[in-house]
Amino acid sequence: MKNFGFSEKEAIDKSEINAHWRIKLHTIIFEADTTAGKVFDSVLILLILCSVLTVMLDSVSSIRMRYGFYLGYMEWFFTILFSIEFIARIVTIGKPLRYVFSFFGLVDIFSILPTYLSLIVPGSRYLLVIRSLRLIRIFRIFKLTRYLSEGDTLLSALRASRYKVTVFLGTVATLVIIMGTLMYIVEGAEHGFTSIPRGIYWAIVTLTTVGYGDIAPKTVFGQFLASIIMIMGYGIIAVPTGIVTAELAGIKTRGMITTQSCPECSRQGHDSDATHCKFCGGKL
């Protein structure tokens, strides 16, 4: 009985040690309010910048011919480090699947997969520039919570205006199809409008006021239609801007948020006085 009691106590102590270790590691990896967390994130951002620079240099043929061997080793070095970091993030979270399928979780996964895929699909390693998305964490590191709050406000406005913008884009798509078809009929293949899709391409380029100039109408009626589309383009550009601006004006500014991360689901954006996660209910 004594041995059993000793073993049970030992198991409890071991569980407490593991829990303490997880909390401490979670604080370092996910929090930017401590010195250790800020150092970790700062080093991580430096590594991300170096890894992206390595990929960019490897795409230059003259540099790749001279230093390709070393750049390859550096690429694998960064990938292994980021793989270990990703595993550490999963280990320290109470609900790892929530993090894996979150925005930052997917970015972390796609930032290490290209190197492993390059063993099967040559050239896929250049997709490692996706790692630059991880630099978004710089807002958390330097406590720029005001920018995080404004980003949430903009995202809410875009989400609220999605139906209006969808209707607008549908109208524009119908318009360019009609105008592209008319230009195909009016101008014909002899003036570069060899098909309806080609005419639609021209209508999109003209309506958006880009104007590549690779094809242009030659007939009087075609130029008249082009003038109408150009004028419409200036008015159409302002429509989605007005829709989103109206939604922004109707959104109330949120209270101050912190950089604190939930130890269960790793979500951020909690109010400064919050004691529980508003996404999963975990204790902060």
Steps between C-alpha positions, in 0.01 A plus 500: 500500500785734576658431163166559333455828684849611411446415133172692491663804655789470260255487208321813626830685537601393150167623362544836673852531364378426147219753535741764631742425216224534240377829645851643513577392142163631382576837658832520317366391161160668489530801729678827426444656842809338656865555428552137399198512268616819334851360450357178354276685254775745405740214421222323312435805280873531431507134391196552279663798328821302447311202360300715255822675393659159443218394269518829309876471453462141384273617218786710353681271258845660541483472879354149488786379278762620751328453834213263425652226718516724807158653435352150486644412838376829647152432364488159670640652819219756518237241410611264777498787753150606395384137512623468859333831586170382348511177701574700815197721434274195466638336816435806716136547394211325672305471173767461229258442211355847549842648446586273207192612307524866603645767272842505665501121528442456127762764423749313719422173319526647150823676595680169558330266252666637179845386611380145555298508177811607310629146547212390276406811300807702392458876527230488765744632759453852362155494659686549828443873456168421669707528818485876459138479621636401838639852532148607597605401851708818511184687605473277806868513588518877519162525673337681211156399625348812351585366152359159588175664610480707183568188296207326666281803425596492132439126483157544657414769245607280211298210641191717544523637145567167328145463364494848350847454352397161358198657326724778371757255361224297339373816326849586381552144370174523302602839364841388374349191338252715308758762402758238406249324277400828333864586430551155349204558269594857409879467461550140399816293472669742259534753783623255760165395650533138394245359745244599763740412788755729333240776488411439866869526590517837324182617676643410843829677428317809375234510773763481773689788331811285467525530123784271390457611139570157351168515311287805423187573295552646150147572385306810594224307677758287683679810624166644610432188709850517640445861607182402686680215680787729600266758649303227681828368641561815704156478655513126565829520690340722764206263570673229712696769682177672599341172611788409732530857629132503595543177693810637676305804612236279657739284701568607856863505603583209726662532839870451554615145429808322627757271343409222743458160338258233623693192627224274365431624145783758458253767380579864572303826501365487854385807690739636760269399787412153367557198726378232259545446128201626302560236231530174697428601862846402626646685797749770411 
